Amino acid sequence: MQGKLHSFVGRKEQLERVIKIICRLTKNNPCLVGEPGVGKTAIIEGLAHRILSGSVPQNLRGKKVIKLDVANLLYVIQSQGDFENIIKRIIKEVGQSGDVLLFVKEVQNIFETSSSAQNFAYHLGHALERGVIQASILLRRQM
């Protein structure tokens, strides 16, 4: 995550659970669900803190936590219209880097928009399923 990270307070149990999930060989993409303001983003920021400080399992050391800005992505998709290539580029770059944990906040916004944006959700899900990329997904409780 670029910029300054706020100090991480609380949520230690949830953070440990996220770390355990990410370290699995399969089913290693945590999905945090909750109302706005309950601390989902704070857990991911806590993960970034732990990675930076080196206090994570060996297979997480050196990883980068990168936020995929869904609102910006949807704008680019709507303005450029080159949906397939944009998605393929994102998935390819993240997959090839091998050291990126993608952080997707408010992913349900994708389902509230155009069918091409919904196709993005399909491609993202398919890449996660195949293990091409690894991500943490944050959702509001109600969709």
mmCIF file with all atom_site columns, C-alpha atoms in Angstrom:
data_model
loop_
_atom_site.group_PDB
_atom_site.id
_atom_site.type_symbol
_atom_site.label_atom_id
_atom_site.label_alt_id
_atom_site.label_comp_id
_atom_site.label_asym_id
_atom_site.label_entity_id
_atom_site.label_seq_id
_atom_site.pdbx_PDB_ins_code
_atom_site.Cartn_x
_atom_site.Cartn_y
_atom_site.Cartn_z
_atom_site.occupancy
_atom_site.B_iso_or_equiv
_atom_site.pdbx_formal_charge
_atom_site.auth_seq_id
_atom_site.auth_comp_id
_atom_site.auth_asym_id
_atom_site.auth_atom_id
_atom_site.pdbx_PDB_model_num
ATOM 1   C CA . MET A 1 1   ? 0.000   0.000   0.000   1.00 0.00 ? 1   MET A CA 1
ATOM 2   C CA . GLN A 1 2   ? 1.460   3.318   -0.968  1.00 0.00 ? 2   GLN A CA 1
ATOM 3   C CA . GLY A 1 3   ? 1.736   6.219   1.394   1.00 0.00 ? 3   GLY A CA 1
ATOM 4   C CA . LYS A 1 4   ? 1.601   6.152   5.136   1.00 0.00 ? 4   LYS A CA 1
ATOM 5   C CA . LEU A 1 5   ? -0.064  3.363   7.024   1.00 0.00 ? 5   LEU A CA 1
ATOM 6   C CA . HIS A 1 6   ? -1.958  4.105   10.185  1.00 0.00 ? 6   HIS A CA 1
ATOM 7   C CA . SER A 1 7   ? -0.778  2.229   13.236  1.00 0.00 ? 7   SER A CA 1
ATOM 8   C CA . PHE A 1 8   ? -2.650  -1.027  13.668  1.00 0.00 ? 8   PHE A CA 1
ATOM 9   C CA . VAL A 1 9   ? -4.627  -1.396  16.879  1.00 0.00 ? 9   VAL A CA 1
ATOM 10  C CA . GLY A 1 10  ? -6.878  -4.306  17.773  1.00 0.00 ? 10  GLY A CA 1
ATOM 11  C CA . ARG A 1 11  ? -8.265  -6.938  15.423  1.00 0.00 ? 11  ARG A CA 1
ATOM 12  C CA . LYS A 1 12  ? -5.262  -9.161  16.134  1.00 0.00 ? 12  LYS A CA 1
ATOM 13  C CA . GLU A 1 13  ? -7.336  -12.345 16.029  1.00 0.00 ? 13  GLU A CA 1
ATOM 14  C CA . GLN A 1 14  ? -8.861  -11.421 12.656  1.00 0.00 ? 14  GLN A CA 1
ATOM 15  C CA . LEU A 1 15  ? -5.454  -10.429 11.284  1.00 0.00 ? 15  LEU A CA 1
ATOM 16  C CA . GLU A 1 16  ? -3.955  -13.764 12.346  1.00 0.00 ? 16  GLU A CA 1
ATOM 17  C CA . ARG A 1 17  ? -6.833  -15.569 10.624  1.00 0.00 ? 17  ARG A CA 1
ATOM 18  C CA . VAL A 1 18  ? -6.256  -13.606 7.390   1.00 0.00 ? 18  VAL A CA 1
ATOM 19  C CA . ILE A 1 19  ? -2.537  -14.456 7.513   1.00 0.00 ? 19  ILE A CA 1
ATOM 20  C CA . LYS A 1 20  ? -3.322  -18.162 7.987   1.00 0.00 ? 20  LYS A CA 1
ATOM 21  C CA . ILE A 1 21  ? -5.713  -18.105 5.034   1.00 0.00 ? 21  ILE A CA 1
ATOM 22  C CA . ILE A 1 22  ? -3.228  -16.323 2.762   1.00 0.00 ? 22  ILE A CA 1
ATOM 23  C CA . CYS A 1 23  ? -0.520  -18.861 3.648   1.00 0.00 ? 23  CYS A CA 1
ATOM 24  C CA . ARG A 1 24  ? -2.627  -21.861 2.595   1.00 0.00 ? 24  ARG A CA 1
ATOM 25  C CA . LEU A 1 25  ? -1.818  -23.707 -0.612  1.00 0.00 ? 25  LEU A CA 1
ATOM 26  C CA . THR A 1 26  ? -5.454  -23.583 -1.766  1.00 0.00 ? 26  THR A CA 1
ATOM 27  C CA . LYS A 1 27  ? -8.489  -21.517 -0.825  1.00 0.00 ? 27  LYS A CA 1
ATOM 28  C CA . ASN A 1 28  ? -6.079  -18.743 0.123   1.00 0.00 ? 28  ASN A CA 1
ATOM 29  C CA . ASN A 1 29  ? -8.056  -15.623 -0.802  1.00 0.00 ? 29  ASN A CA 1
ATOM 30  C CA . PRO A 1 30  ? -9.738  -14.172 2.295   1.00 0.00 ? 30  PRO A CA 1
ATOM 31  C CA . CYS A 1 31  ? -13.046 -12.357 1.925   1.00 0.00 ? 31  CYS A CA 1
ATOM 32  C CA . LEU A 1 32  ? -13.785 -9.860  4.698   1.00 0.00 ? 32  LEU A CA 1
ATOM 33  C CA . VAL A 1 33  ? -17.472 -8.992  5.021   1.00 0.00 ? 33  VAL A CA 1
ATOM 34  C CA . GLY A 1 34  ? -18.940 -6.216  7.144   1.00 0.00 ? 34  GLY A CA 1
ATOM 35  C CA . GLU A 1 35  ? -20.584 -2.836  7.282   1.00 0.00 ? 35  GLU A CA 1
ATOM 36  C CA . PRO A 1 36  ? -18.524 0.261   6.421   1.00 0.00 ? 36  PRO A CA 1
ATOM 37  C CA . GLY A 1 37  ? -16.315 1.344   9.305   1.00 0.00 ? 37  GLY A CA 1
ATOM 38  C CA . VAL A 1 38  ? -16.038 -1.994  11.117  1.00 0.00 ? 38  VAL A CA 1
ATOM 39  C CA . GLY A 1 39  ? -12.328 -2.416  10.379  1.00 0.00 ? 39  GLY A CA 1
ATOM 40  C CA . LYS A 1 40  ? -11.968 -4.490  7.205   1.00 0.00 ? 40  LYS A CA 1
ATOM 41  C CA . THR A 1 41  ? -9.464  -2.083  5.678   1.00 0.00 ? 41  THR A CA 1
ATOM 42  C CA . ALA A 1 42  ? -7.641  -1.805  9.014   1.00 0.00 ? 42  ALA A CA 1
ATOM 43  C CA . ILE A 1 43  ? -7.052  -5.564  8.953   1.00 0.00 ? 43  ILE A CA 1
ATOM 44  C CA . ILE A 1 44  ? -5.464  -5.317  5.498   1.00 0.00 ? 44  ILE A CA 1
ATOM 45  C CA . GLU A 1 45  ? -3.381  -2.335  6.656   1.00 0.00 ? 45  GLU A CA 1
ATOM 46  C CA . GLY A 1 46  ? -2.312  -4.435  9.638   1.00 0.00 ? 46  GLY A CA 1
ATOM 47  C CA . LEU A 1 47  ? -1.262  -7.161  7.222   1.00 0.00 ? 47  LEU A CA 1
ATOM 48  C CA . ALA A 1 48  ? 0.814   -4.624  5.269   1.00 0.00 ? 48  ALA A CA 1
ATOM 49  C CA . HIS A 1 49  ? 2.440   -3.468  8.543   1.00 0.00 ? 49  HIS A CA 1
ATOM 50  C CA . ARG A 1 50  ? 3.317   -7.032  9.465   1.00 0.00 ? 50  ARG A CA 1
ATOM 51  C CA . ILE A 1 51  ? 4.777   -7.728  6.021   1.00 0.00 ? 51  ILE A CA 1
ATOM 52  C CA . LEU A 1 52  ? 6.887   -4.548  6.151   1.00 0.00 ? 52  LEU A CA 1
ATOM 53  C CA . SER A 1 53  ? 8.169   -5.396  9.621   1.00 0.00 ? 53  SER A CA 1
ATOM 54  C CA . GLY A 1 54  ? 8.938   -8.985  8.605   1.00 0.00 ? 54  GLY A CA 1
ATOM 55  C CA . SER A 1 55  ? 6.731   -10.445 11.331  1.00 0.00 ? 55  SER A CA 1
ATOM 56  C CA . VAL A 1 56  ? 4.893   -12.799 8.982   1.00 0.00 ? 56  VAL A CA 1
ATOM 57  C CA . PRO A 1 57  ? 5.571   -16.364 7.844   1.00 0.00 ? 57  PRO A CA 1
ATOM 58  C CA . GLN A 1 58  ? 8.440   -16.720 5.381   1.00 0.00 ? 58  GLN A CA 1
ATOM 59  C CA . ASN A 1 59  ? 6.198   -17.137 2.334   1.00 0.00 ? 59  ASN A CA 1
ATOM 60  C CA . LEU A 1 60  ? 4.662   -13.679 2.929   1.00 0.00 ? 60  LEU A CA 1
ATOM 61  C CA . ARG A 1 61  ? 7.935   -11.813 3.383   1.00 0.00 ? 61  ARG A CA 1
ATOM 62  C CA . GLY A 1 62  ? 8.622   -9.393  0.572   1.00 0.00 ? 62  GLY A CA 1
ATOM 63  C CA . LYS A 1 63  ? 5.039   -9.455  -0.678  1.00 0.00 ? 63  LYS A CA 1
ATOM 64  C CA . LYS A 1 64  ? 3.432   -6.191  -1.770  1.00 0.00 ? 64  LYS A CA 1
ATOM 65  C CA . VAL A 1 65  ? -0.141  -5.319  -0.812  1.00 0.00 ? 65  VAL A CA 1
ATOM 66  C CA . ILE A 1 66  ? -1.662  -3.402  -3.719  1.00 0.00 ? 66  ILE A CA 1
ATOM 67  C CA . LYS A 1 67  ? -5.124  -1.884  -3.711  1.00 0.00 ? 67  LYS A CA 1
ATOM 68  C CA . LEU A 1 68  ? -7.198  -2.293  -6.851  1.00 0.00 ? 68  LEU A CA 1
ATOM 69  C CA . ASP A 1 69  ? -9.310  0.864   -7.004  1.00 0.00 ? 69  ASP A CA 1
ATOM 70  C CA . VAL A 1 70  ? -12.639 -0.492  -8.260  1.00 0.00 ? 70  VAL A CA 1
ATOM 71  C CA . ALA A 1 71  ? -14.186 2.954   -8.830  1.00 0.00 ? 71  ALA A CA 1
ATOM 72  C CA . ASN A 1 72  ? -11.218 4.070   -10.933 1.00 0.00 ? 72  ASN A CA 1
ATOM 73  C CA . LEU A 1 73  ? -11.169 0.773   -12.795 1.00 0.00 ? 73  LEU A CA 1
ATOM 74  C CA . LEU A 1 74  ? -14.862 1.069   -13.657 1.00 0.00 ? 74  LEU A CA 1
ATOM 75  C CA . TYR A 1 75  ? -14.264 4.609   -14.931 1.00 0.00 ? 75  TYR A CA 1
ATOM 76  C CA . VAL A 1 76  ? -11.411 3.422   -17.157 1.00 0.00 ? 76  VAL A CA 1
ATOM 77  C CA . ILE A 1 77  ? -13.503 0.533   -18.460 1.00 0.00 ? 77  ILE A CA 1
ATOM 78  C CA . GLN A 1 78  ? -16.429 2.832   -19.270 1.00 0.00 ? 78  GLN A CA 1
ATOM 79  C CA . SER A 1 79  ? -14.276 5.532   -20.886 1.00 0.00 ? 79  SER A CA 1
ATOM 80  C CA . GLN A 1 80  ? -11.868 3.333   -22.829 1.00 0.00 ? 80  GLN A CA 1
ATOM 81  C CA . GLY A 1 81  ? -14.187 0.476   -23.592 1.00 0.00 ? 81  GLY A CA 1
ATOM 82  C CA . ASP A 1 82  ? -11.255 -1.925  -24.041 1.00 0.00 ? 82  ASP A CA 1
ATOM 83  C CA . PHE A 1 83  ? -12.493 -4.069  -21.218 1.00 0.00 ? 83  PHE A CA 1
ATOM 84  C CA . GLU A 1 84  ? -11.003 -7.435  -22.135 1.00 0.00 ? 84  GLU A CA 1
ATOM 85  C CA . ASN A 1 85  ? -7.474  -6.113  -22.585 1.00 0.00 ? 85  ASN A CA 1
ATOM 86  C CA . ILE A 1 86  ? -7.577  -4.065  -19.372 1.00 0.00 ? 86  ILE A CA 1
ATOM 87  C CA . ILE A 1 87  ? -8.613  -7.109  -17.344 1.00 0.00 ? 87  ILE A CA 1
ATOM 88  C CA . LYS A 1 88  ? -6.110  -9.374  -19.024 1.00 0.00 ? 88  LYS A CA 1
ATOM 89  C CA . ARG A 1 89  ? -3.307  -6.861  -18.383 1.00 0.00 ? 89  ARG A CA 1
ATOM 90  C CA . ILE A 1 90  ? -4.168  -6.503  -14.688 1.00 0.00 ? 90  ILE A CA 1
ATOM 91  C CA . ILE A 1 91  ? -4.369  -10.252 -14.121 1.00 0.00 ? 91  ILE A CA 1
ATOM 92  C CA . LYS A 1 92  ? -1.229  -10.931 -16.164 1.00 0.00 ? 92  LYS A CA 1
ATOM 93  C CA . GLU A 1 93  ? 0.869   -8.277  -14.389 1.00 0.00 ? 93  GLU A CA 1
ATOM 94  C CA . VAL A 1 94  ? -0.253  -9.317  -10.912 1.00 0.00 ? 94  VAL A CA 1
ATOM 95  C CA . GLY A 1 95  ? 0.179   -13.011 -11.735 1.00 0.00 ? 95  GLY A CA 1
ATOM 96  C CA . GLN A 1 96  ? 3.629   -12.612 -13.273 1.00 0.00 ? 96  GLN A CA 1
ATOM 97  C CA . SER A 1 97  ? 4.963   -10.518 -10.407 1.00 0.00 ? 97  SER A CA 1
ATOM 98  C CA . GLY A 1 98  ? 4.451   -13.392 -7.989  1.00 0.00 ? 98  GLY A CA 1
ATOM 99  C CA . ASP A 1 99  ? 4.866   -11.077 -5.020  1.00 0.00 ? 99  ASP A CA 1
ATOM 100 C CA . VAL A 1 100 ? 1.577   -9.153  -5.035  1.00 0.00 ? 100 VAL A CA 1
ATOM 101 C CA . LEU A 1 101 ? -1.387  -9.560  -2.725  1.00 0.00 ? 101 LEU A CA 1
ATOM 102 C CA . LEU A 1 102 ? -4.234  -7.741  -4.441  1.00 0.00 ? 102 LEU A CA 1
ATOM 103 C CA . PHE A 1 103 ? -6.582  -5.855  -2.108  1.00 0.00 ? 103 PHE A CA 1
ATOM 104 C CA . VAL A 1 104 ? -10.031 -5.271  -3.648  1.00 0.00 ? 104 VAL A CA 1
ATOM 105 C CA . LYS A 1 105 ? -12.283 -3.015  -1.580  1.00 0.00 ? 105 LYS A CA 1
ATOM 106 C CA . GLU A 1 106 ? -16.025 -2.581  -2.162  1.00 0.00 ? 106 GLU A CA 1
ATOM 107 C CA . VAL A 1 107 ? -16.028 -5.264  -4.849  1.00 0.00 ? 107 VAL A CA 1
ATOM 108 C CA . GLN A 1 108 ? -19.833 -5.373  -4.765  1.00 0.00 ? 108 GLN A CA 1
ATOM 109 C CA . ASN A 1 109 ? -19.802 -2.065  -6.671  1.00 0.00 ? 109 ASN A CA 1
ATOM 110 C CA . ILE A 1 110 ? -18.824 -4.107  -9.710  1.00 0.00 ? 110 ILE A CA 1
ATOM 111 C CA . PHE A 1 111 ? -22.130 -5.949  -9.590  1.00 0.00 ? 111 PHE A CA 1
ATOM 112 C CA . GLU A 1 112 ? -24.087 -2.689  -9.430  1.00 0.00 ? 112 GLU A CA 1
ATOM 113 C CA . THR A 1 113 ? -22.774 -1.487  -12.794 1.00 0.00 ? 113 THR A CA 1
ATOM 114 C CA . SER A 1 114 ? -22.573 -2.554  -16.412 1.00 0.00 ? 114 SER A CA 1
ATOM 115 C CA . SER A 1 115 ? -22.365 -6.076  -17.742 1.00 0.00 ? 115 SER A CA 1
ATOM 116 C CA . SER A 1 116 ? -18.758 -5.476  -18.838 1.00 0.00 ? 116 SER A CA 1
ATOM 117 C CA . ALA A 1 117 ? -17.880 -4.686  -15.226 1.00 0.00 ? 117 ALA A CA 1
ATOM 118 C CA . GLN A 1 118 ? -19.619 -7.884  -14.197 1.00 0.00 ? 118 GLN A CA 1
ATOM 119 C CA . ASN A 1 119 ? -17.397 -9.688  -16.686 1.00 0.00 ? 119 ASN A CA 1
ATOM 120 C CA . PHE A 1 120 ? -14.451 -8.293  -14.734 1.00 0.00 ? 120 PHE A CA 1
ATOM 121 C CA . ALA A 1 121 ? -15.802 -10.026 -11.633 1.00 0.00 ? 121 ALA A CA 1
ATOM 122 C CA . TYR A 1 122 ? -16.012 -13.250 -13.623 1.00 0.00 ? 122 TYR A CA 1
ATOM 123 C CA . HIS A 1 123 ? -12.415 -12.951 -14.865 1.00 0.00 ? 123 HIS A CA 1
ATOM 124 C CA . LEU A 1 124 ? -11.155 -12.002 -11.396 1.00 0.00 ? 124 LEU A CA 1
ATOM 125 C CA . GLY A 1 125 ? -12.943 -14.977 -9.852  1.00 0.00 ? 125 GLY A CA 1
ATOM 126 C CA . HIS A 1 126 ? -11.587 -17.310 -12.512 1.00 0.00 ? 126 HIS A CA 1
ATOM 127 C CA . ALA A 1 127 ? -8.004  -16.069 -11.937 1.00 0.00 ? 127 ALA A CA 1
ATOM 128 C CA . LEU A 1 128 ? -8.406  -16.536 -8.173  1.00 0.00 ? 128 LEU A CA 1
ATOM 129 C CA . GLU A 1 129 ? -9.815  -20.029 -8.661  1.00 0.00 ? 129 GLU A CA 1
ATOM 130 C CA . ARG A 1 130 ? -6.920  -21.085 -10.882 1.00 0.00 ? 130 ARG A CA 1
ATOM 131 C CA . GLY A 1 131 ? -4.377  -19.625 -8.464  1.00 0.00 ? 131 GLY A CA 1
ATOM 132 C CA . VAL A 1 132 ? -3.042  -17.178 -11.054 1.00 0.00 ? 132 VAL A CA 1
ATOM 133 C CA . ILE A 1 133 ? -3.383  -14.305 -8.579  1.00 0.00 ? 133 ILE A CA 1
ATOM 134 C CA . GLN A 1 134 ? -4.018  -13.938 -4.868  1.00 0.00 ? 134 GLN A CA 1
ATOM 135 C CA . ALA A 1 135 ? -6.343  -11.324 -3.384  1.00 0.00 ? 135 ALA A CA 1
ATOM 136 C CA . SER A 1 136 ? -8.164  -10.161 -0.292  1.00 0.00 ? 136 SER A CA 1
ATOM 137 C CA . ILE A 1 137 ? -11.724 -9.138  -1.076  1.00 0.00 ? 137 ILE A CA 1
ATOM 138 C CA . LEU A 1 138 ? -13.694 -6.689  1.080   1.00 0.00 ? 138 LEU A CA 1
ATOM 139 C CA . LEU A 1 139 ? -17.495 -6.565  0.888   1.00 0.00 ? 139 LEU A CA 1
ATOM 140 C CA . ARG A 1 140 ? -20.331 -4.676  2.543   1.00 0.00 ? 140 ARG A CA 1
ATOM 141 C CA . ARG A 1 141 ? -22.680 -7.009  4.356   1.00 0.00 ? 141 ARG A CA 1
ATOM 142 C CA . GLN A 1 142 ? -25.647 -6.344  2.047   1.00 0.00 ? 142 GLN A CA 1
ATOM 143 C CA . MET A 1 143 ? -25.418 -6.687  -1.710  1.00 0.00 ? 143 MET A CA 1
#
